[in-house]
Amino acid sequence: MNKDYSIQILQAYATGLAAQSMQHKVQGKVFASMGLSKLASKYADHATEEMEWVDKFIDRIIDLGGEAKVEASPAQKIYTDPVEFLKADLEVSVREVPNLGKIVLSVAEDLTTYDLMKGYYQDEEEDMAWSDQQLKLIECIGLQNWLIQQL
C-alpha cells in the first residue's frame, strides 16, 4: 500500500469537492431566489452531502498520517439558467466519473481508501444519472412543466 499516493488522491478530491460544494450551495441560493424551491433544496442538500465526503476524505488523510488541508480552488461559474446549469453539471460528470473510476482502482491496495473512494464513485454515478434524467424529463414534458415541478 502506498500511503503517500492515497493521501495525494484524497487531498485532491477533498480540495476539488470543497469547491464544488460551495458552487452547489451558491447555485441552490440562486435557484431559491428564482422561486425554484425544490431545485434549491436539491442543491443545498447536495452541497451538504459533498462536504460530508470532504470530512470523510480528511479523516482518512489524518488516519494515514497526512496533513489535512483544503487548498484554494479556481472560482466556479454560477448559472441563472437551471437548464444550462444541469447541462454543465452533467458535462463535468460525464468527463470526470470515468477518471474517478480509474482512481478508485488505483488505490485498490489501500482497502479502506478504496472502499471510501468506491462509495464516492457510486454517489457520483447517481448524481450523473439524476442530471441526465432531469434533462430528458425537460425534453419529454417541456421546460415550463419541468420548472413548475421545481417550485
Coordinates of C-alpha atoms in Angstrom, one line a residue:
M1 CA 0.0 0.0 0.0
N2 CA 1.3 3.4 -1.0
K3 CA 0.1 5.7 1.8
D4 CA 1.6 8.8 0.1
Y5 CA -0.3 8.1 -3.1
S6 CA -3.6 7.6 -1.1
I7 CA -3.1 10.8 0.7
Q8 CA -2.4 12.7 -2.5
I9 CA -5.6 11.4 -4.1
L10 CA -7.7 12.1 -1.1
Q11 CA -6.2 15.6 -0.8
A12 CA -7.0 16.3 -4.4
Y13 CA -10.6 15.2 -4.1
A14 CA -11.1 17.0 -0.7
T15 CA -10.0 20.2 -2.3
G16 CA -12.0 19.8 -5.5
L17 CA -15.1 18.7 -3.7
A18 CA -15.0 21.5 -1.2
A19 CA -15.1 24.0 -4.2
Q20 CA -17.8 22.0 -5.9
S21 CA -19.8 22.0 -2.7
M22 CA -19.6 25.8 -2.4
Q23 CA -20.7 26.1 -6.1
H24 CA -23.7 23.9 -5.4
K25 CA -24.6 25.9 -2.2
V26 CA -24.5 29.2 -4.1
Q27 CA -26.3 27.6 -7.0
G28 CA -29.1 26.5 -4.6
K29 CA -29.4 30.0 -3.3
V30 CA -29.7 31.4 -6.8
F31 CA -32.4 28.9 -7.6
A32 CA -34.2 29.8 -4.4
S33 CA -34.1 33.4 -5.3
M34 CA -35.9 32.4 -8.6
G35 CA -38.6 30.7 -6.7
L36 CA -37.4 27.2 -7.7
S37 CA -37.5 25.8 -4.1
K38 CA -37.3 22.1 -5.0
L39 CA -34.3 22.7 -7.1
A40 CA -32.8 25.0 -4.5
S41 CA -33.3 22.3 -1.8
K42 CA -31.8 19.6 -4.1
Y43 CA -28.5 21.6 -4.5
A44 CA -28.4 22.8 -0.9
D45 CA -28.7 19.1 0.2
H46 CA -26.1 18.1 -2.4
A47 CA -23.7 20.7 -1.1
T48 CA -24.0 19.3 2.4
E49 CA -23.5 15.8 1.2
E50 CA -20.4 16.8 -0.7
M51 CA -19.0 18.4 2.5
E52 CA -19.7 15.1 4.3
W53 CA -17.4 13.4 1.7
V54 CA -14.8 16.1 2.3
D55 CA -14.9 15.3 6.0
K56 CA -14.5 11.6 5.3
F57 CA -11.6 12.2 3.0
I58 CA -9.9 14.5 5.6
D59 CA -10.5 11.9 8.3
R60 CA -8.8 9.2 6.1
I61 CA -5.9 11.6 5.4
I62 CA -5.3 12.0 9.1
D63 CA -5.6 8.2 9.7
L64 CA -2.9 7.7 7.1
G65 CA -0.7 10.2 8.9
G66 CA -1.1 13.0 6.4
E67 CA -1.6 16.7 6.8
A68 CA -5.2 17.7 6.4
K69 CA -5.8 20.7 4.3
V70 CA -8.2 22.1 1.7
E71 CA -6.3 24.2 -0.9
A72 CA -7.6 27.2 -2.8
S73 CA -9.5 26.4 -6.0
P74 CA -10.4 28.5 -9.0
A75 CA -13.8 30.3 -8.9
Q76 CA -16.7 28.3 -10.2
K77 CA -19.3 29.7 -12.7
I78 CA -22.7 30.4 -11.3
Y79 CA -25.7 30.0 -13.6
T80 CA -29.0 31.7 -13.7
D81 CA -30.5 29.3 -16.2
P82 CA -31.2 26.0 -14.5
V83 CA -31.1 24.0 -17.7
E84 CA -27.7 25.4 -18.6
F85 CA -26.5 24.5 -15.1
L86 CA -27.8 20.9 -15.4
K87 CA -26.1 20.6 -18.8
A88 CA -22.8 21.9 -17.4
D89 CA -23.0 19.8 -14.3
L90 CA -23.8 16.7 -16.4
E91 CA -20.9 17.5 -18.7
V92 CA -18.5 17.6 -15.7
S93 CA -19.8 14.2 -14.5
V94 CA -19.6 12.6 -17.9
R95 CA -16.0 13.7 -18.2
E96 CA -14.9 13.0 -14.6
V97 CA -16.7 9.9 -13.5
P98 CA -14.6 7.6 -15.8
N99 CA -11.5 9.2 -14.4
L100 CA -12.8 8.7 -10.9
G101 CA -13.3 5.0 -11.7
K102 CA -9.6 4.7 -12.7
I103 CA -8.6 6.5 -9.5
V104 CA -10.7 4.1 -7.4
L105 CA -8.9 1.1 -9.0
S106 CA -5.5 2.8 -8.4
V107 CA -6.0 2.8 -4.6
A108 CA -7.2 -0.9 -4.5
E109 CA -4.2 -1.9 -2.3
D110 CA -5.4 0.5 0.4
L111 CA -8.7 -1.2 1.1
T112 CA -10.1 1.5 3.4
T113 CA -9.3 4.3 0.9
Y114 CA -10.6 2.0 -1.9
D115 CA -13.9 1.5 -0.1
L116 CA -14.2 5.2 0.6
M117 CA -13.5 6.2 -3.0
K118 CA -15.8 3.4 -4.3
G119 CA -18.6 4.9 -2.2
Y120 CA -17.9 8.3 -3.6
Y121 CA -17.8 6.9 -7.1
Q122 CA -21.2 5.3 -6.6
D123 CA -22.6 8.6 -5.3
E124 CA -21.2 10.5 -8.3
E125 CA -22.8 7.9 -10.7
E126 CA -26.2 8.6 -9.0
D127 CA -25.7 12.3 -9.4
M128 CA -24.8 11.9 -13.1
A129 CA -27.9 9.8 -13.6
W130 CA -30.2 12.3 -11.9
S131 CA -28.9 15.2 -14.0
D132 CA -29.3 13.2 -17.2
Q133 CA -32.8 12.2 -16.1
Q134 CA -33.8 15.8 -15.5
L135 CA -32.6 16.9 -18.9
K136 CA -34.5 14.0 -20.5
L137 CA -37.6 15.0 -18.5
I138 CA -37.3 18.5 -19.8
E139 CA -37.3 17.2 -23.3
C140 CA -40.3 15.0 -22.6
I141 CA -42.6 17.3 -20.7
G142 CA -41.2 20.7 -21.8
L143 CA -39.3 23.3 -19.9
Q144 CA -42.3 25.2 -18.4
N145 CA -43.8 21.9 -17.0
W146 CA -40.5 21.0 -15.5
L147 CA -40.0 24.4 -14.0
I148 CA -43.5 24.2 -12.4
Q149 CA -42.3 20.9 -10.8
Q150 CA -39.3 22.8 -9.3
L151 CA -41.5 25.4 -7.5

